[in-house]
Amino acid sequence: MGKVKAPQSPLSFSVEIDKFLGADLTNAPSYVSAFRSPHCPNMIRESTGKVRKWIGWQTVKKYSGRINGFHTYSDEKGDRVIIHSGTNLYFGDTVIYSQMNDEKSLSKQLNGKLIIADGKKLLMYYKKGDNFICEPVENNAYVPKIVISRKPTGGGTTYEPINLLGKQRKDSFLGTEGDRTYQLSSNNIESVDKVEKLNSSGGWDTITDYSVDKTSGKVTFSSPPGVSAITGQDNIVITYSKLVKEYAEKINSRNIMTLFGVNGAMDRIFLAGDGNRDYYCQMDNPTYWGDLFYCVIGQDNSKIMGYSIINDKLATHIDHSDNDTNIILRTGSLLDDGSASFTLAGSFTGSGAVSKYAFSTLETEPLFITNQGILAVTPSDVLGERYAQLRSYYLNGLLLKQDLSSAVACTFDRFYMLSVGGYLFALDGTQSTNERNTPYSSRQYEGFYRTNVDARCIANINNTLVFGTSDGKICKFHKDYSSLKNFNDDGKPILAKWTTPEIWGNNFASKKRFKTVCAMIGSAIATGVRISAIYDGITEKQSDYDSSARYFSFSQLTFSKISFKTDKTGYILKEKISIKPDSKKVQFVFENGILNEPIALYNANIEFTESR
């Protein structure tokens, strides 16, 4: 007779999740690390390895046109925020300029002047006396001296390039005893605006007794102005106008900008946005854009998309190139004549940028968006070669489904914040890890994502995260996590979830019974967690919100959620469950979607048994 064996008792196991790093939207739920989530909308890092509900935002202003840009003018009295909405520039409710391009705009401040580029007209916002003025840069264009030491009949030494934004120029002559006619360096001029003569005291007197031949560019005096009163010094300066319509368009049509200069000094504005050529202004003078102050980057069919600063070099990003060197490095130096020269100093291999408005630096890494995801420009750890390295691997599963050409970004609170398609994606500068699936990248940032953020523009203004919408709203994120009234989006609840990966247990083929689920959540005046299980194609609630993690506070008393518990430390919630999934796997969801309730998640533990 055969022996009958008693059935073995099921073996007990547990899954401990003692840190919550971020989202993994790229891998299948079966392959996601236990410390990441395949679905965690509206959760954000609280501290390393701990997460909480992302705080809410509110509309603070409404304009008639879509929001195209935030621009900040700074001086010793503080910051003045300028809003670009539709075709208007606003300071508060006041329209300060009304002929804007209804497209996104960028700005940089240089030498006390805020320069705004919108692709239509380069603008300058500055203080004059007690008043602030906003007008086209060309209204204040620097007037260059084109030639010096010029004889009345011609010649001379080239001194300064023509200003593309201004029609006025100067020629400086060394007069002779008998010549009455002075030949300008240009013909077909529009007008002669001023003629000055050096006097014996070193000052300049205005002369009016002359005639002008505009076609030939000649100025004829009624009597010879004579030789210089100071030996060897030019004594006649003629200011005249010659309009070349396409000159100003070369500058006004651009809407990408950055600051850069010789030896990495931030004393020149670089402008791009129309092909593979960019222009730069004179040092500390944004009203002077010389016709020789330009560089050609990449092939004729490529376009400059934006800029990054890497040490003392300017990295210029183009949309594509035939050999995938889509980031060109330049360095600046001074020539013997004192002029600046910006020459090529290397390149990076990587994908081309796809948005002009998603360049920002996280910690020390310049980041930008491509069709492969968010990339960083950094030397490779292998042979010191330069590659643009992927940094958004864990977010790419959702990020790459968006129209990335409309992405906008800024850096805020040690996060790179990128908004596109109604989402706000956040790369965490404090948390990164090596990812074996991206061997050509040294690390990946942990990532989070926010829903219900329809940002056309986004900015960090006075340490507040602000965004503008296509329907003219200015919205700002709250900053005080201790206030319950801040956990809503314009009065609507925020649904925050943390979903575990698929839990297959100790042996994926064994039968399982899930017996308990525990969670440590942060205490708050009003908080709670709903726990659900996903298995066999269903979602089943295991426990609902309760008041156990709430503590009492007179300052934010809500009678419907009153608790007399005063302990503010984390609260452990433990639920007995009984789940026997046919699929042998389960996911658990920790969520809070209650209006004006936060949630923080610190630890989780799932206990189960296995048997053959």
XYZ file of C-alpha atoms in Angstrom:
612
model
C 0.000 0.000 0.000
C 1.386 3.419 -0.956
C 2.167 6.106 1.573
C 0.059 9.221 1.703
C 2.063 12.436 2.179
C 0.563 15.248 4.152
C 0.306 18.423 2.079
C 3.029 20.948 2.754
C 2.041 24.117 4.479
C 2.144 27.140 2.179
C 5.342 29.131 2.509
C 5.041 32.730 3.691
C 6.785 35.614 1.966
C 6.614 39.378 1.884
C 7.522 42.197 -0.452
C 9.015 45.207 1.285
C 9.046 48.559 -0.532
C 11.093 50.904 1.628
C 11.768 53.557 -0.985
C 9.794 55.122 -3.802
C 12.123 56.498 -6.452
C 9.866 57.615 -9.282
C 7.933 56.539 -12.355
C 8.895 53.914 -14.899
C 6.575 54.461 -17.831
C 8.830 52.680 -20.298
C 9.113 49.089 -19.105
C 6.198 46.675 -18.880
C 4.759 46.450 -15.330
C 6.316 42.974 -14.971
C 9.812 44.421 -15.430
C 9.540 47.601 -13.393
C 11.687 47.762 -10.274
C 9.801 47.389 -6.988
C 10.983 50.908 -6.111
C 9.355 52.522 -9.139
C 5.810 52.752 -10.404
C 4.360 52.090 -13.864
C 1.509 54.475 -13.030
C 1.940 57.263 -10.474
C 0.224 60.443 -11.707
C 0.564 63.545 -9.549
C 3.137 62.118 -7.136
C 6.433 63.909 -6.559
C 9.570 63.442 -4.493
C 9.214 64.610 -0.878
C 12.677 63.477 0.172
C 15.026 60.897 -1.281
C 13.025 57.693 -1.673
C 9.769 59.159 -0.322
C 6.900 60.589 -2.354
C 3.832 62.753 -1.809
C 0.965 64.235 -3.742
C 2.012 67.073 -6.022
C 0.702 70.363 -4.726
C -1.998 72.242 -6.653
C -2.130 75.417 -8.722
C -4.497 78.338 -9.146
C -5.280 80.883 -11.845
C -4.033 84.307 -10.772
C -4.671 86.343 -13.926
C -6.596 86.155 -17.175
C -5.640 87.938 -20.393
C -7.462 88.058 -23.704
C -4.754 86.429 -25.820
C -2.800 83.219 -25.471
C 0.243 83.428 -23.203
C 3.425 83.588 -25.255
C 6.097 84.409 -22.707
C 7.239 85.547 -19.269
C 9.950 88.201 -19.145
C 11.652 89.558 -16.015
C 13.437 92.896 -15.751
C 15.697 93.106 -12.676
C 17.352 96.057 -10.984
C 18.307 97.150 -7.476
C 14.643 97.633 -6.607
C 13.638 94.090 -7.504
C 11.996 92.274 -10.392
C 9.312 93.441 -12.805
C 7.498 90.616 -14.606
C 6.319 91.345 -18.146
C 3.658 89.117 -19.716
C 3.381 88.494 -23.459
C -0.258 87.714 -24.257
C -1.484 87.620 -27.834
C -0.119 90.734 -29.556
C 0.342 92.704 -26.342
C 3.009 93.077 -23.686
C 1.613 93.719 -20.206
C 3.006 94.962 -16.966
C 0.142 94.043 -14.672
C -2.989 95.342 -16.395
C -1.145 97.971 -18.419
C -0.341 97.388 -22.094
C 3.233 98.562 -22.635
C 3.522 97.440 -26.263
C 0.738 96.395 -28.624
C 2.329 95.106 -31.817
C 3.843 91.825 -30.685
C 4.034 88.707 -32.773
C 1.391 86.260 -31.506
C 4.029 83.547 -31.050
C 6.243 82.451 -28.181
C 8.952 84.894 -27.176
C 12.221 84.777 -25.219
C 14.229 87.459 -23.439
C 17.618 88.233 -21.903
C 18.782 91.214 -19.884
C 22.051 92.908 -20.796
C 23.533 96.082 -19.389
C 20.287 97.290 -17.822
C 18.142 96.524 -20.872
C 15.674 93.645 -21.235
C 15.785 92.434 -24.841
C 12.697 90.532 -26.034
C 12.686 88.454 -29.226
C 9.363 87.378 -30.751
C 10.287 86.788 -34.401
C 8.709 90.041 -35.551
C 10.510 92.944 -33.897
C 13.394 92.924 -31.434
C 12.227 94.934 -28.417
C 13.956 96.704 -25.560
C 12.456 97.322 -22.114
C 14.499 99.744 -20.028
C 14.346 102.488 -17.451
C 14.751 106.104 -18.542
C 14.695 108.526 -15.663
C 11.739 107.563 -13.503
C 9.887 105.859 -16.357
C 10.023 102.446 -17.988
C 9.935 102.305 -21.782
C 9.311 99.436 -24.178
C 10.076 100.018 -27.855
C 11.872 98.439 -30.829
C 15.631 98.262 -30.402
C 16.049 99.950 -33.776
C 14.567 103.149 -32.281
C 17.738 103.421 -30.203
C 20.147 101.800 -32.642
C 23.802 102.550 -32.124
C 25.256 104.688 -34.941
C 28.581 103.165 -36.047
C 31.518 105.058 -37.484
C 32.101 103.183 -40.734
C 35.431 104.716 -41.801
C 37.967 107.022 -40.184
C 40.869 109.070 -41.549
C 39.022 109.342 -44.841
C 40.154 111.867 -47.442
C 37.474 114.080 -49.033
C 37.924 112.057 -52.222
C 37.594 108.663 -50.514
C 39.703 105.941 -48.942
C 40.321 105.786 -45.203
C 40.396 102.996 -42.644
C 37.458 100.724 -41.974
C 36.521 101.208 -38.340
C 33.111 99.712 -37.407
C 30.643 97.448 -39.233
C 27.236 98.663 -40.364
C 24.508 98.261 -37.744
C 21.852 95.951 -39.200
C 19.192 97.474 -36.956
C 19.907 101.090 -37.777
C 19.903 103.091 -40.964
C 22.252 105.802 -39.681
C 26.031 105.697 -40.216
C 28.999 107.991 -39.744
C 32.038 108.730 -41.904
C 34.997 110.526 -40.315
C 37.228 112.702 -42.559
C 40.603 114.343 -42.269
C 39.922 117.621 -44.086
C 42.138 119.368 -46.599
C 42.805 123.016 -47.289
C 40.876 123.392 -50.526
C 38.370 120.517 -50.947
C 34.697 121.440 -50.700
C 33.172 118.087 -51.824
C 33.381 115.094 -49.515
C 32.593 111.608 -50.845
C 30.731 109.328 -48.399
C 31.502 105.609 -48.221
C 27.962 104.834 -49.503
C 25.904 106.135 -52.411
C 22.128 106.148 -52.893
C 21.666 107.479 -49.404
C 18.383 108.591 -47.851
C 19.596 111.773 -46.159
C 22.452 113.580 -44.463
C 21.376 114.072 -40.866
C 24.251 115.924 -39.249
C 27.640 117.395 -40.125
C 30.111 118.258 -37.379
C 33.475 120.027 -37.409
C 36.214 119.778 -34.805
C 37.116 123.073 -33.160
C 40.410 124.095 -31.576
C 39.125 123.244 -28.083
C 38.465 119.637 -29.053
C 34.698 120.098 -29.209
C 32.392 119.719 -32.182
C 30.452 122.424 -33.972
C 27.454 121.733 -36.204
C 27.752 122.858 -39.852
C 24.671 123.614 -41.945
C 26.029 125.306 -45.107
C 26.235 122.341 -47.452
C 24.321 120.565 -50.218
C 23.827 116.830 -50.787
C 23.831 114.607 -53.868
C 22.021 111.529 -52.494
C 22.602 109.379 -55.554
C 26.383 109.774 -55.619
C 26.705 110.168 -51.841
C 28.499 113.501 -51.991
C 28.359 116.416 -49.562
C 29.444 119.764 -50.963
C 30.206 122.655 -48.601
C 29.710 126.307 -49.571
C 33.338 126.863 -48.574
C 36.118 124.393 -47.772
C 35.929 123.260 -44.109
C 39.744 123.233 -44.082
C 42.342 121.195 -42.244
C 42.008 119.892 -38.718
C 42.450 122.302 -35.844
C 44.256 119.470 -34.025
C 47.047 117.968 -36.064
C 46.471 114.355 -37.094
C 42.897 114.184 -35.785
C 39.841 113.838 -38.029
C 37.939 117.089 -38.148
C 34.765 116.349 -40.183
C 32.137 113.752 -39.169
C 29.104 113.274 -41.385
C 26.103 111.308 -40.090
C 23.798 110.040 -42.817
C 21.023 107.488 -43.365
C 20.849 104.619 -45.800
C 17.971 102.189 -45.409
C 18.468 98.568 -46.497
C 15.152 96.904 -45.693
C 16.415 93.352 -45.457
C 19.111 94.299 -42.921
C 16.802 94.860 -39.949
C 14.768 91.773 -40.863
C 17.853 89.623 -40.271
C 17.661 90.543 -36.582
C 13.969 91.203 -36.059
C 12.899 87.837 -37.496
C 14.722 85.827 -34.822
C 13.206 84.387 -31.666
C 15.951 82.268 -30.045
C 18.520 83.887 -27.792
C 21.177 83.398 -25.158
C 23.997 85.279 -23.449
C 27.626 84.464 -24.224
C 30.918 86.198 -24.839
C 34.706 85.993 -24.970
C 36.168 83.605 -22.389
C 32.655 82.634 -21.360
C 31.654 86.141 -20.277
C 27.896 86.724 -20.518
C 28.218 90.109 -22.217
C 26.735 89.545 -25.685
C 23.318 88.401 -26.882
C 23.252 85.698 -29.540
C 20.143 85.555 -31.748
C 18.935 82.752 -34.014
C 15.730 81.215 -35.287
C 15.862 81.562 -39.050
C 18.102 78.944 -40.639
C 21.653 78.047 -39.723
C 23.030 81.557 -39.181
C 23.071 83.460 -35.906
C 24.049 87.008 -34.997
C 25.546 88.548 -31.867
C 25.576 92.099 -30.570
C 28.496 94.246 -29.520
C 29.828 93.658 -26.009
C 27.369 95.120 -23.457
C 25.512 96.918 -26.254
C 22.290 95.207 -27.438
C 21.548 98.157 -29.756
C 24.498 97.333 -32.027
C 24.264 94.318 -34.363
C 27.119 94.608 -36.843
C 26.674 93.115 -40.297
C 29.884 91.140 -39.679
C 28.805 89.869 -36.249
C 27.488 86.488 -37.364
C 28.349 82.783 -37.628
C 27.143 79.984 -39.904
C 26.483 76.684 -38.112
C 25.867 73.298 -39.741
C 24.574 72.631 -43.230
C 22.373 74.912 -45.295
C 19.314 72.725 -44.676
C 19.676 72.696 -40.883
C 18.180 75.133 -38.389
C 19.512 76.426 -35.103
C 17.100 75.367 -32.340
C 18.712 76.700 -29.175
C 21.772 77.129 -26.993
C 23.504 75.640 -23.967
C 26.508 76.915 -22.046
C 29.214 74.344 -21.292
C 32.005 75.814 -19.192
C 33.478 78.601 -21.364
C 31.932 77.311 -24.598
C 28.682 77.995 -26.395
C 26.868 74.841 -27.502
C 24.611 75.541 -30.475
C 21.890 72.950 -31.100
C 20.642 72.299 -34.622
C 17.655 70.254 -35.707
C 19.616 67.721 -37.740
C 22.830 67.094 -39.631
C 23.964 64.471 -42.104
C 26.529 63.009 -39.666
C 24.515 63.387 -36.419
C 26.841 66.058 -35.003
C 23.889 68.161 -33.953
C 25.584 70.207 -31.219
C 28.361 72.547 -32.296
C 30.743 74.104 -29.768
C 32.182 77.582 -30.140
C 34.653 79.577 -28.131
C 35.284 83.316 -28.135
C 38.527 85.245 -28.372
C 39.705 88.779 -29.050
C 41.583 89.621 -32.240
C 44.482 92.062 -32.465
C 42.154 94.880 -33.524
C 40.006 94.351 -30.421
C 37.086 92.729 -32.221
C 35.599 89.421 -31.083
C 35.851 86.155 -32.961
C 33.769 83.056 -32.253
C 35.265 79.923 -33.740
C 34.365 76.236 -33.784
C 35.771 74.245 -30.874
C 34.297 70.770 -31.356
C 30.942 69.055 -31.532
C 28.642 66.556 -29.820
C 27.069 63.511 -31.412
C 23.378 63.046 -30.723
C 19.838 63.645 -31.865
C 18.722 67.061 -33.037
C 16.623 69.288 -30.790
C 12.914 69.459 -31.656
C 11.727 72.385 -29.489
C 13.168 75.878 -29.196
C 11.699 76.395 -25.735
C 12.854 73.351 -23.754
C 16.486 74.270 -23.026
C 17.388 74.498 -19.355
C 20.175 73.420 -17.002
C 19.572 70.899 -14.212
C 22.278 70.993 -11.561
C 25.298 71.290 -13.912
C 23.830 69.562 -16.980
C 22.283 71.425 -19.911
C 19.150 69.532 -20.999
C 17.031 69.678 -24.171
C 14.295 67.654 -25.859
C 14.696 65.429 -28.928
C 12.668 62.688 -30.576
C 14.605 60.248 -28.384
C 13.686 62.008 -25.147
C 15.397 64.499 -22.858
C 19.146 64.599 -23.499
C 22.098 66.099 -21.653
C 25.278 67.436 -23.210
C 28.175 65.982 -21.262
C 31.531 64.323 -21.981
C 31.236 60.552 -22.174
C 32.954 58.433 -19.571
C 34.504 56.430 -22.433
C 37.636 57.983 -23.968
C 36.384 61.452 -23.079
C 34.313 61.597 -26.256
C 31.355 63.940 -26.437
C 27.874 62.474 -26.713
C 24.442 63.807 -25.947
C 23.217 61.323 -23.358
C 19.655 60.262 -22.633
C 18.321 61.291 -19.223
C 14.578 60.516 -19.466
C 14.540 56.760 -20.023
C 11.952 56.113 -17.297
C 9.548 58.758 -18.639
C 9.934 58.029 -22.335
C 7.053 55.562 -22.461
C 4.612 58.462 -22.076
C 6.800 61.406 -23.038
C 7.548 60.211 -26.564
C 3.845 59.897 -27.358
C 3.498 63.700 -27.215
C 4.070 66.351 -29.890
C 7.462 67.371 -28.562
C 7.835 70.336 -30.917
C 5.520 72.279 -28.597
C 7.382 71.361 -25.380
C 8.415 74.098 -22.953
C 10.730 73.734 -19.972
C 12.406 75.430 -17.038
C 14.373 74.430 -13.954
C 12.613 74.626 -10.592
C 13.443 73.303 -7.104
C 16.158 70.964 -8.454
C 13.804 69.556 -11.090
C 13.902 69.949 -14.854
C 10.237 70.650 -15.588
C 9.014 69.974 -19.126
C 5.398 70.548 -20.109
C 3.768 69.101 -23.203
C 0.417 67.558 -24.115
C -1.285 68.525 -20.844
C 1.432 66.840 -18.758
C 4.246 68.250 -16.668
C 7.223 65.878 -16.670
C 9.840 66.327 -13.930
C 13.397 64.990 -13.882
C 14.741 64.887 -10.329
C 18.221 66.365 -10.057
C 18.705 64.794 -6.610
C 18.059 61.187 -7.691
C 19.737 59.295 -10.526
C 20.784 55.738 -11.254
C 22.528 53.603 -13.837
C 20.166 51.874 -16.265
C 21.434 48.800 -18.136
C 19.062 49.437 -21.032
C 20.847 52.715 -21.839
C 24.513 51.673 -22.076
C 25.603 54.873 -23.808
C 24.291 57.082 -21.008
C 26.100 57.385 -17.703
C 22.885 57.667 -15.670
C 19.157 58.328 -15.723
C 17.287 60.811 -13.573
C 14.307 59.577 -11.622
C 11.147 61.081 -13.063
C 7.616 62.093 -12.123
C 4.679 63.479 -14.040
C 1.766 65.782 -13.376
C -1.588 65.777 -15.149
C -3.927 68.713 -15.804
C -1.167 71.196 -16.677
C -1.979 72.700 -20.074
C 1.082 74.929 -20.239
C 1.917 76.916 -23.359
C 4.716 78.672 -21.442
C 6.385 77.823 -18.140
C 8.832 79.723 -15.937
C 10.469 79.902 -12.534
C 9.557 83.376 -11.306
C 10.819 84.389 -7.876
C 11.090 80.704 -6.894
C 7.486 80.053 -7.891
C 6.553 77.708 -10.723
C 4.282 79.615 -13.105
C 2.667 78.630 -16.388
C 0.546 80.306 -19.041
C -2.169 78.704 -21.141
C -3.448 78.978 -24.677
C -6.647 80.616 -23.408
C -4.816 83.448 -21.651
C -4.582 82.198 -18.058
C -1.620 82.810 -15.792
C -1.419 79.994 -13.234
C 0.976 79.432 -10.360
C 1.753 76.386 -8.266
C 1.375 76.720 -4.517
C 4.453 76.256 -2.357
C 3.100 75.662 1.162
C 2.585 71.925 1.656
C 1.268 72.468 5.174
C -1.881 74.250 3.972
C -4.813 72.057 3.002
C -6.297 74.715 0.738
C -3.344 74.278 -1.624
C -4.211 70.717 -2.678
C -6.504 71.460 -5.597
C -6.177 72.658 -9.182
C -8.322 75.762 -9.425
C -10.782 74.188 -6.979
C -10.750 70.719 -8.532
C -9.414 67.663 -6.673
C -6.058 66.147 -7.554
C -6.036 62.385 -8.031
C -2.629 61.078 -6.966
C -1.720 57.399 -7.287
C 1.196 55.108 -6.689
C 0.773 51.756 -8.441
C 3.212 48.959 -7.685
C 4.739 46.857 -10.445
C 3.268 43.398 -10.966
C 4.119 41.297 -7.924
C 4.803 37.702 -8.996
C 6.039 36.503 -5.625
C 8.956 34.241 -4.870
C 8.091 31.783 -7.668
C 6.171 33.129 -10.621
C 4.537 29.751 -11.314
C 3.298 29.104 -7.778
C -0.218 29.648 -6.544
C -0.478 32.612 -4.253
C -2.673 34.048 -1.615
C -2.135 37.706 -0.731
C -3.023 38.119 2.948
C -2.077 41.602 4.132
C -1.084 44.956 2.699
C 0.561 47.635 4.818
C 1.440 51.228 4.076
C 3.169 53.936 6.066
C 1.743 57.288 5.064
C 2.542 60.769 6.261
C 0.277 62.279 8.878
C -1.628 65.437 8.000
C -4.556 67.478 9.260
C -6.663 65.798 6.592
C -5.332 62.823 4.672
C -6.171 59.252 3.818
C -5.421 56.487 1.388
C -7.515 54.124 -0.692
C -5.856 50.800 -1.431
C -6.912 48.727 -4.420
C -5.653 45.536 -6.012
C -5.419 44.866 -9.740
C -5.518 41.203 -10.728
C -7.199 38.928 -13.264
C -8.347 41.939 -15.260
C -10.227 43.638 -12.409
C -9.556 46.422 -9.949
C -10.841 45.638 -6.475
C -10.913 48.059 -3.554
C -9.256 46.632 -0.439
C -9.601 49.562 1.974
C -10.990 53.074 1.828
C -10.114 56.402 3.339
C -10.174 56.717 7.120
C -9.076 59.304 9.676
C -6.254 57.318 11.261
C -3.428 59.385 9.781
C -4.988 62.756 10.578
C -3.841 64.981 13.406
C -5.620 67.866 15.103
C -4.906 71.528 14.334
C -6.984 74.533 15.359
C -5.440 76.622 12.581
C -6.951 74.494 9.806
C -9.946 72.971 11.527
C -12.276 71.062 9.192
C -15.202 69.651 11.160
C -16.034 66.963 8.627
C -12.502 65.562 8.997
C -11.907 66.259 12.680
C -9.427 64.119 14.618
C -8.067 64.648 18.110
C -4.855 62.750 17.380
C -1.830 65.065 17.821
C 0.964 62.734 16.646
C 2.440 64.100 13.392
C 4.707 61.123 12.657
C 3.995 58.637 9.891
C 1.031 56.339 10.360
C 1.058 52.605 9.566
C -2.085 51.285 7.944
C -2.446 47.487 7.824
C -5.284 45.713 6.031
C -6.115 42.037 5.994
C -7.014 40.857 2.520
C -7.644 37.582 0.753
C -6.656 37.516 -2.916
C -5.975 34.326 -4.856
C -5.224 35.523 -8.391
C -5.530 33.033 -11.227
C -2.889 35.055 -13.047
C -0.513 34.570 -10.087
C 0.288 38.274 -9.995
C -1.149 41.396 -8.340
C -0.578 45.144 -8.457
C -1.536 47.380 -5.569
C -2.659 50.980 -5.909
C -2.301 53.598 -3.156
C -4.277 56.697 -4.005
C -5.878 59.878 -2.760
C -8.259 61.910 -4.902
C -10.015 63.890 -2.169
C -10.304 67.655 -2.542
C -7.780 69.506 -0.366
C -6.141 66.367 0.977
C -2.447 65.560 0.686
C -0.906 62.129 0.847
C 2.673 61.056 1.482
C 3.884 57.474 1.001
C 6.929 56.250 2.950
C 6.825 52.443 3.071
C 4.724 49.517 1.863
C 4.666 45.815 2.668
C 2.679 43.006 1.058
C 2.487 39.567 2.702
C 1.505 36.425 0.804
C 1.831 32.685 0.796
C 2.846 30.346 -2.014
C 2.076 26.723 -2.673
C 2.386 24.264 -5.537
